[in-house]
Amino acid sequence: MQDSGKELTILTRLLKAKIHMAVCTQTDLNYHGSITIDSDLLKATGLLPNESVMIADCDNGNRFETYIIPGPAGSGVIGINGAAARLSAVGNRLIIMAFVQCGPEEVQGHVARIIICDKSNRISERLEQHTALR
């Protein structure tokens, strides 16, 4: 694509990582915001403290964006904090997603890391989703 003699780079927003069917274990309306996630789940997906994530609540349909704070490893904690605590409830199933912007040269090699959780927020399955069409 050309614009005034300069070539523009078009970025594509792709899924970076997903924690699928996690169970909300706590809500805290008085906390200053964020989602607390068991550090083991963060390591498994490559998600980072302070990273922006989109949350989809499978039980009520709410979607919201917040940022990650790490919880104790092995705890199974998935806590919705601050104002977002009004958008979910303990026991609700959640999908936690992070996205990344990729340039054309990065798209074909991009792989999203996905984990599926059991009812205790332990990893029951690991998947890699390749962006390149095969």
Backbone as JSON Lines, residues from 0, in Angstrom:
{"i":0,"aa":"M","n":[0.84,-1.17,0.0],"ca":[0.0,0.0,0.0],"c":[0.89,1.23,0.0]}
{"i":1,"aa":"Q","n":[0.57,2.2,-0.81],"ca":[1.37,3.42,-0.94],"c":[0.59,4.63,-0.45]}
{"i":2,"aa":"D","n":[1.29,5.55,0.19],"ca":[0.69,6.8,0.64],"c":[1.77,7.86,0.61]}
{"i":3,"aa":"S","n":[1.66,8.79,-0.33],"ca":[2.63,9.88,-0.46],"c":[4.06,9.39,-0.58]}
{"i":4,"aa":"G","n":[4.25,8.29,-1.27],"ca":[5.59,7.77,-1.46],"c":[6.13,6.97,-0.3]}
{"i":5,"aa":"K","n":[5.41,6.88,0.79],"ca":[5.83,6.09,1.94],"c":[5.03,4.8,1.97]}
{"i":6,"aa":"E","n":[5.71,3.72,2.26],"ca":[5.01,2.44,2.37],"c":[4.46,2.3,3.78]}
{"i":7,"aa":"L","n":[3.19,1.95,3.87],"ca":[2.54,1.76,5.16],"c":[2.61,0.3,5.56]}
{"i":8,"aa":"T","n":[2.83,0.06,6.83],"ca":[2.79,-1.3,7.34],"c":[1.43,-1.51,7.98]}
{"i":9,"aa":"I","n":[0.74,-2.53,7.52],"ca":[-0.56,-2.85,8.09],"c":[-0.36,-3.94,9.12]}
{"i":10,"aa":"L","n":[-0.84,-3.67,10.33],"ca":[-0.73,-4.63,11.41],"c":[-2.04,-5.41,11.53]}
{"i":11,"aa":"T","n":[-1.91,-6.66,11.9],"ca":[-3.07,-7.52,12.12],"c":[-3.12,-7.89,13.59]}
{"i":12,"aa":"R","n":[-4.28,-7.76,14.21],"ca":[-4.45,-8.12,15.62],"c":[-4.8,-9.6,15.7]}
{"i":13,"aa":"L","n":[-3.93,-10.34,16.38],"ca":[-4.08,-11.79,16.49],"c":[-4.14,-12.21,17.95]}
{"i":14,"aa":"L","n":[-4.77,-13.34,18.19],"ca":[-4.79,-13.91,19.53],"c":[-3.37,-14.28,19.93]}
{"i":15,"aa":"K","n":[-2.94,-13.83,21.1],"ca":[-1.63,-14.19,21.64],"c":[-1.76,-15.43,22.52]}
{"i":16,"aa":"A","n":[-2.74,-15.37,23.43],"ca":[-2.9,-16.46,24.39],"c":[-4.34,-16.47,24.9]}
{"i":17,"aa":"K","n":[-4.77,-17.66,25.35],"ca":[-6.11,-17.78,25.89],"c":[-6.12,-18.8,27.02]}
{"i":18,"aa":"I","n":[-6.79,-18.44,28.1],"ca":[-7.11,-19.37,29.18],"c":[-8.6,-19.63,29.04]}
{"i":19,"aa":"H","n":[-8.95,-20.86,28.67],"ca":[-10.32,-21.2,28.3],"c":[-11.02,-21.94,29.43]}
{"i":20,"aa":"M","n":[-12.22,-21.48,29.77],"ca":[-13.1,-22.11,30.76],"c":[-12.52,-22.12,32.17]}
{"i":21,"aa":"A","n":[-11.8,-21.06,32.53],"ca":[-11.35,-20.9,33.92],"c":[-12.56,-20.59,34.79]}
{"i":22,"aa":"V","n":[-12.49,-20.99,36.04],"ca":[-13.57,-20.73,36.98],"c":[-13.19,-19.55,37.86]}
{"i":23,"aa":"C","n":[-14.08,-18.56,37.96],"ca":[-13.86,-17.42,38.86],"c":[-13.91,-17.94,40.29]}
{"i":24,"aa":"T","n":[-12.82,-17.73,41.03],"ca":[-12.74,-18.23,42.4],"c":[-12.99,-17.15,43.45]}
{"i":25,"aa":"Q","n":[-12.91,-15.88,43.04],"ca":[-13.15,-14.8,43.99],"c":[-13.45,-13.52,43.24]}
{"i":26,"aa":"T","n":[-14.19,-12.64,43.9],"ca":[-14.41,-11.29,43.4],"c":[-14.16,-10.34,44.57]}
{"i":27,"aa":"D","n":[-13.62,-9.17,44.25],"ca":[-13.31,-8.19,45.3],"c":[-13.58,-6.79,44.75]}
{"i":28,"aa":"L","n":[-14.77,-6.31,45.02],"ca":[-15.19,-5.0,44.53],"c":[-14.31,-3.87,45.06]}
{"i":29,"aa":"N","n":[-13.75,-4.02,46.25],"ca":[-12.97,-2.96,46.88],"c":[-11.51,-2.94,46.49]}
{"i":30,"aa":"Y","n":[-11.05,-3.95,45.72],"ca":[-9.68,-3.94,45.25],"c":[-9.57,-2.91,44.13]}
{"i":31,"aa":"H","n":[-8.38,-2.42,43.83],"ca":[-8.22,-1.31,42.88],"c":[-8.29,-1.7,41.42]}
{"i":32,"aa":"G","n":[-8.64,-2.91,41.09],"ca":[-8.82,-3.3,39.7],"c":[-7.96,-4.48,39.32]}
{"i":33,"aa":"S","n":[-8.19,-5.05,38.19],"ca":[-7.4,-6.12,37.6],"c":[-8.05,-7.49,37.71]}
{"i":34,"aa":"I","n":[-7.36,-8.49,37.18],"ca":[-7.71,-9.89,37.35],"c":[-6.49,-10.59,37.93]}
{"i":35,"aa":"T","n":[-6.7,-11.34,39.0],"ca":[-5.63,-12.12,39.61],"c":[-5.66,-13.5,38.97]}
{"i":36,"aa":"I","n":[-4.51,-13.94,38.46],"ca":[-4.42,-15.25,37.79],"c":[-3.26,-16.03,38.38]}
{"i":37,"aa":"D","n":[-3.52,-17.3,38.7],"ca":[-2.49,-18.23,39.18],"c":[-1.26,-18.13,38.27]}
{"i":38,"aa":"S","n":[-0.1,-17.92,38.87],"ca":[1.15,-17.76,38.11],"c":[1.48,-18.95,37.22]}
{"i":39,"aa":"D","n":[1.07,-20.15,37.62],"ca":[1.3,-21.32,36.77],"c":[0.56,-21.2,35.44]}
{"i":40,"aa":"L","n":[-0.65,-20.64,35.48],"ca":[-1.42,-20.44,34.24],"c":[-0.78,-19.36,33.38]}
{"i":41,"aa":"L","n":[-0.23,-18.34,34.02],"ca":[0.46,-17.29,33.27],"c":[1.67,-17.87,32.54]}
{"i":42,"aa":"K","n":[2.47,-18.66,33.24],"ca":[3.66,-19.26,32.63],"c":[3.29,-20.17,31.46]}
{"i":43,"aa":"A","n":[2.21,-20.92,31.6],"ca":[1.79,-21.86,30.56],"c":[1.35,-21.16,29.28]}
{"i":44,"aa":"T","n":[0.87,-19.93,29.4],"ca":[0.37,-19.21,28.23],"c":[1.3,-18.11,27.74]}
{"i":45,"aa":"G","n":[2.27,-17.73,28.57],"ca":[3.13,-16.61,28.21],"c":[2.52,-15.26,28.54]}
{"i":46,"aa":"L","n":[1.4,-15.25,29.27],"ca":[0.81,-13.98,29.7],"c":[1.68,-13.35,30.78]}
{"i":47,"aa":"L","n":[1.66,-12.03,30.86],"ca":[2.55,-11.28,31.75],"c":[1.8,-10.44,32.76]}
{"i":48,"aa":"P","n":[2.38,-10.24,33.94],"ca":[1.8,-9.27,34.87],"c":[1.67,-7.92,34.18]}
{"i":49,"aa":"N","n":[0.58,-7.24,34.44],"ca":[0.25,-5.93,33.87],"c":[-0.22,-5.98,32.43]}
{"i":50,"aa":"E","n":[-0.23,-7.15,31.8],"ca":[-0.69,-7.25,30.41],"c":[-2.2,-7.06,30.34]}
{"i":51,"aa":"S","n":[-2.63,-6.38,29.32],"ca":[-4.06,-6.15,29.08],"c":[-4.71,-7.45,28.59]}
{"i":52,"aa":"V","n":[-5.87,-7.77,29.15],"ca":[-6.62,-8.95,28.73],"c":[-8.1,-8.62,28.58]}
{"i":53,"aa":"M","n":[-8.75,-9.34,27.69],"ca":[-10.19,-9.28,27.54],"c":[-10.77,-10.52,28.23]}
{"i":54,"aa":"I","n":[-11.82,-10.32,29.01],"ca":[-12.46,-11.41,29.72],"c":[-13.86,-11.57,29.15]}
{"i":55,"aa":"A","n":[-14.24,-12.8,28.85],"ca":[-15.61,-13.12,28.44],"c":[-16.19,-14.06,29.49]}
{"i":56,"aa":"D","n":[-17.28,-13.66,30.12],"ca":[-17.95,-14.48,31.12],"c":[-18.95,-15.36,30.4]}
{"i":57,"aa":"C","n":[-18.73,-16.66,30.41],"ca":[-19.58,-17.6,29.67],"c":[-20.97,-17.76,30.29]}
{"i":58,"aa":"D","n":[-21.11,-17.4,31.56],"ca":[-22.39,-17.59,32.23],"c":[-23.36,-16.41,32.09]}
{"i":59,"aa":"N","n":[-22.83,-15.2,31.92],"ca":[-23.73,-14.06,31.8],"c":[-23.52,-13.24,30.53]}
{"i":60,"aa":"G","n":[-22.5,-13.58,29.73],"ca":[-22.27,-12.89,28.47],"c":[-21.48,-11.59,28.58]}
{"i":61,"aa":"N","n":[-21.14,-11.16,29.78],"ca":[-20.38,-9.92,29.93],"c":[-18.97,-10.07,29.35]}
{"i":62,"aa":"R","n":[-18.49,-8.98,28.76],"ca":[-17.11,-8.89,28.29],"c":[-16.53,-7.61,28.84]}
{"i":63,"aa":"F","n":[-15.28,-7.69,29.29],"ca":[-14.62,-6.51,29.81],"c":[-13.13,-6.67,29.66]}
{"i":64,"aa":"E","n":[-12.43,-5.53,29.76],"ca":[-10.98,-5.52,29.63],"c":[-10.37,-5.05,30.94]}
{"i":65,"aa":"T","n":[-9.26,-5.65,31.31],"ca":[-8.54,-5.27,32.51],"c":[-7.08,-5.67,32.33]}
{"i":66,"aa":"Y","n":[-6.32,-5.73,33.41],"ca":[-4.92,-6.11,33.34],"c":[-4.64,-7.18,34.38]}
{"i":67,"aa":"I","n":[-3.56,-7.92,34.18],"ca":[-3.22,-9.09,35.0],"c":[-2.37,-8.71,36.2]}
{"i":68,"aa":"I","n":[-2.68,-9.31,37.35],"ca":[-1.74,-9.37,38.45],"c":[-1.54,-10.85,38.78]}
{"i":69,"aa":"P","n":[-0.31,-11.25,39.06],"ca":[-0.06,-12.68,39.31],"c":[-0.55,-13.11,40.68]}
{"i":70,"aa":"G","n":[-1.15,-14.3,40.71],"ca":[-1.56,-14.92,41.96],"c":[-0.58,-16.01,42.33]}
{"i":71,"aa":"P","n":[-0.7,-16.55,43.53],"ca":[0.22,-17.61,43.96],"c":[0.18,-18.83,43.03]}
{"i":72,"aa":"A","n":[1.36,-19.33,42.7],"ca":[1.47,-20.52,41.84],"c":[0.79,-21.7,42.52]}
{"i":73,"aa":"G","n":[0.03,-22.45,41.72],"ca":[-0.63,-23.65,42.22],"c":[-1.91,-23.39,43.0]}
{"i":74,"aa":"S","n":[-2.28,-22.13,43.15],"ca":[-3.47,-21.79,43.95],"c":[-4.78,-21.98,43.19]}
{"i":75,"aa":"G","n":[-4.72,-21.93,41.87],"ca":[-5.94,-22.0,41.06],"c":[-6.75,-20.71,41.08]}
{"i":76,"aa":"V","n":[-6.18,-19.65,41.64],"ca":[-6.93,-18.4,41.78],"c":[-7.19,-17.75,40.43]}
{"i":77,"aa":"I","n":[-8.44,-17.35,40.25],"ca":[-8.87,-16.47,39.17],"c":[-9.79,-15.47,39.84]}
{"i":78,"aa":"G","n":[-9.28,-14.27,40.12],"ca":[-10.05,-13.29,40.87],"c":[-10.35,-12.05,40.07]}
{"i":79,"aa":"I","n":[-11.61,-11.67,40.05],"ca":[-12.03,-10.46,39.35],"c":[-12.11,-9.35,40.4]}
{"i":80,"aa":"N","n":[-11.36,-8.28,40.16],"ca":[-11.19,-7.22,41.15],"c":[-11.74,-5.89,40.67]}
{"i":81,"aa":"G","n":[-12.04,-5.02,41.62],"ca":[-12.49,-3.67,41.31],"c":[-13.87,-3.66,40.69]}
{"i":82,"aa":"A","n":[-14.15,-2.64,39.9],"ca":[-15.48,-2.46,39.31],"c":[-15.91,-3.69,38.49]}
{"i":83,"aa":"A","n":[-14.95,-4.38,37.86],"ca":[-15.28,-5.56,37.06],"c":[-15.88,-6.68,37.89]}
{"i":84,"aa":"A","n":[-15.69,-6.64,39.21],"ca":[-16.28,-7.66,40.08],"c":[-17.81,-7.68,39.96]}
{"i":85,"aa":"R","n":[-18.4,-6.58,39.51],"ca":[-19.85,-6.54,39.28],"c":[-20.25,-7.28,38.0]}
{"i":86,"aa":"L","n":[-19.26,-7.62,37.17],"ca":[-19.55,-8.22,35.87],"c":[-19.41,-9.74,35.85]}
{"i":87,"aa":"S","n":[-19.04,-10.33,36.97],"ca":[-18.87,-11.77,37.04],"c":[-19.27,-12.22,38.44]}
{"i":88,"aa":"A","n":[-19.15,-13.52,38.7],"ca":[-19.49,-14.06,40.02],"c":[-18.66,-15.3,40.26]}
{"i":89,"aa":"V","n":[-18.42,-15.6,41.53],"ca":[-17.7,-16.82,41.89],"c":[-18.43,-18.0,41.29]}
{"i":90,"aa":"G","n":[-17.68,-18.89,40.66],"ca":[-18.24,-20.07,40.01],"c":[-18.5,-19.9,38.52]}
{"i":91,"aa":"N","n":[-18.51,-18.66,38.02],"ca":[-18.73,-18.45,36.59],"c":[-17.52,-18.91,35.8]}
{"i":92,"aa":"R","n":[-17.78,-19.42,34.6],"ca":[-16.72,-19.84,33.69],"c":[-16.29,-18.65,32.85]}
{"i":93,"aa":"L","n":[-14.97,-18.49,32.71],"ca":[-14.4,-17.33,32.02],"c":[-13.46,-17.76,30.9]}
{"i":94,"aa":"I","n":[-13.41,-16.92,29.87],"ca":[-12.4,-17.04,28.82],"c":[-11.55,-15.78,28.92]}
{"i":95,"aa":"I","n":[-10.25,-15.95,29.1],"ca":[-9.31,-14.84,29.28],"c":[-8.42,-14.8,28.05]}
{"i":96,"aa":"M","n":[-8.42,-13.68,27.33],"ca":[-7.71,-13.59,26.05],"c":[-6.8,-12.37,26.0]}
{"i":97,"aa":"A","n":[-5.64,-12.55,25.41],"ca":[-4.72,-11.44,25.13],"c":[-4.42,-11.45,23.63]}
{"i":98,"aa":"F","n":[-4.2,-10.28,23.09],"ca":[-3.97,-10.13,21.66],"c":[-2.64,-9.43,21.41]}
{"i":99,"aa":"V","n":[-2.13,-9.58,20.21],"ca":[-0.86,-8.99,19.82],"c":[-1.01,-8.41,18.42]}
{"i":100,"aa":"Q","n":[-0.28,-7.34,18.14],"ca":[-0.26,-6.74,16.8],"c":[0.92,-7.32,16.04]}
{"i":101,"aa":"C","n":[0.68,-7.85,14.87],"ca":[1.74,-8.46,14.06],"c":[1.84,-7.79,12.7]}
{"i":102,"aa":"G","n":[3.07,-7.57,12.27],"ca":[3.31,-7.09,10.92],"c":[3.24,-8.26,9.95]}
{"i":103,"aa":"P","n":[3.19,-7.97,8.65],"ca":[3.04,-9.02,7.64],"c":[4.09,-10.13,7.74]}
{"i":104,"aa":"E","n":[5.32,-9.76,8.11],"ca":[6.38,-10.76,8.19],"c":[6.24,-11.66,9.42]}
{"i":105,"aa":"E","n":[5.45,-11.25,10.41],"ca":[5.28,-12.03,11.64],"c":[4.04,-12.94,11.61]}
{"i":106,"aa":"V","n":[3.08,-12.6,10.77],"ca":[1.8,-13.31,10.78],"c":[1.97,-14.8,10.49]}
{"i":107,"aa":"Q","n":[2.71,-15.14,9.47],"ca":[2.81,-16.55,9.07],"c":[3.44,-17.44,10.13]}
{"i":108,"aa":"G","n":[4.31,-16.89,10.97],"ca":[4.96,-17.69,12.0],"c":[4.29,-17.6,13.37]}
{"i":109,"aa":"H","n":[3.21,-16.83,13.46],"ca":[2.57,-16.62,14.75],"c":[1.83,-17.87,15.23]}
{"i":110,"aa":"V","n":[1.99,-18.15,16.53],"ca":[1.3,-19.27,17.17],"c":[0.69,-18.77,18.48]}
{"i":111,"aa":"A","n":[-0.62,-18.97,18.63],"ca":[-1.29,-18.61,19.88],"c":[-1.2,-19.79,20.85]}
{"i":112,"aa":"R","n":[-0.96,-19.47,22.11],"ca":[-0.87,-20.51,23.16],"c":[-2.18,-20.53,23.93]}
{"i":113,"aa":"I","n":[-2.8,-21.69,23.99],"ca":[-4.11,-21.84,24.6],"c":[-4.06,-22.96,25.63]}
{"i":114,"aa":"I","n":[-4.67,-22.69,26.78],"ca":[-4.86,-23.77,27.75],"c":[-6.34,-23.86,28.08]}
{"i":115,"aa":"I","n":[-6.77,-25.07,28.36],"ca":[-8.14,-25.33,28.79],"c":[-8.06,-25.79,30.23]}
{"i":116,"aa":"C","n":[-8.88,-25.18,31.07],"ca":[-8.84,-25.46,32.51],"c":[-9.94,-26.45,32.92]}
{"i":117,"aa":"D","n":[-9.64,-27.21,33.97],"ca":[-10.67,-28.04,34.59],"c":[-11.39,-27.18,35.64]}
{"i":118,"aa":"K","n":[-12.27,-27.78,36.41],"ca":[-13.07,-27.03,37.38],"c":[-12.26,-26.49,38.55]}
{"i":119,"aa":"S","n":[-11.01,-26.96,38.71],"ca":[-10.12,-26.46,39.76],"c":[-9.07,-25.51,39.22]}
{"i":120,"aa":"N","n":[-9.24,-25.09,37.97],"ca":[-8.3,-24.2,37.28],"c":[-6.92,-24.82,37.13]}
{"i":121,"aa":"R","n":[-6.89,-26.11,36.95],"ca":[-5.67,-26.82,36.57],"c":[-5.73,-27.02,35.06]}
{"i":122,"aa":"I","n":[-4.58,-27.13,34.43],"ca":[-4.54,-27.29,32.98],"c":[-4.96,-28.71,32.61]}
{"i":123,"aa":"S","n":[-6.03,-28.81,31.83],"ca":[-6.46,-30.13,31.36],"c":[-6.02,-30.39,29.92]}
{"i":124,"aa":"E","n":[-5.73,-29.3,29.19],"ca":[-5.28,-29.46,27.8],"c":[-4.49,-28.22,27.39]}
{"i":125,"aa":"R","n":[-3.46,-28.45,26.55],"ca":[-2.66,-27.36,25.98],"c":[-2.78,-27.45,24.46]}
{"i":126,"aa":"L","n":[-2.98,-26.3,23.84],"ca":[-3.11,-26.24,22.39],"c":[-2.23,-25.12,21.84]}
{"i":127,"aa":"E","n":[-1.79,-25.29,20.62],"ca":[-1.13,-24.22,19.89],"c":[-1.94,-24.0,18.62]}
{"i":128,"aa":"Q","n":[-2.32,-22.77,18.39],"ca":[-3.11,-22.43,17.21],"c":[-2.23,-21.64,16.26]}
{"i":129,"aa":"H","n":[-1.91,-22.24,15.13],"ca":[-1.06,-21.6,14.13],"c":[-1.89,-20.65,13.27]}
{"i":130,"aa":"T","n":[-1.34,-19.48,13.0],"ca":[-2.04,-18.49,12.18],"c":[-1.91,-18.83,10.71]}
{"i":131,"aa":"A","n":[-0.78,-19.34,10.29],"ca":[-0.54,-19.66,8.89],"c":[-1.53,-20.72,8.41]}
{"i":132,"aa":"L","n":[-2.12,-20.49,7.25],"ca":[-3.0,-21.5,6.66],"c":[-2.14,-22.64,6.13]}
{"i":133,"aa":"R","n":[-2.58,-23.83,6.37],"ca":[-1.8,-24.99,5.94],"c":[-2.48,-25.71,4.81]}
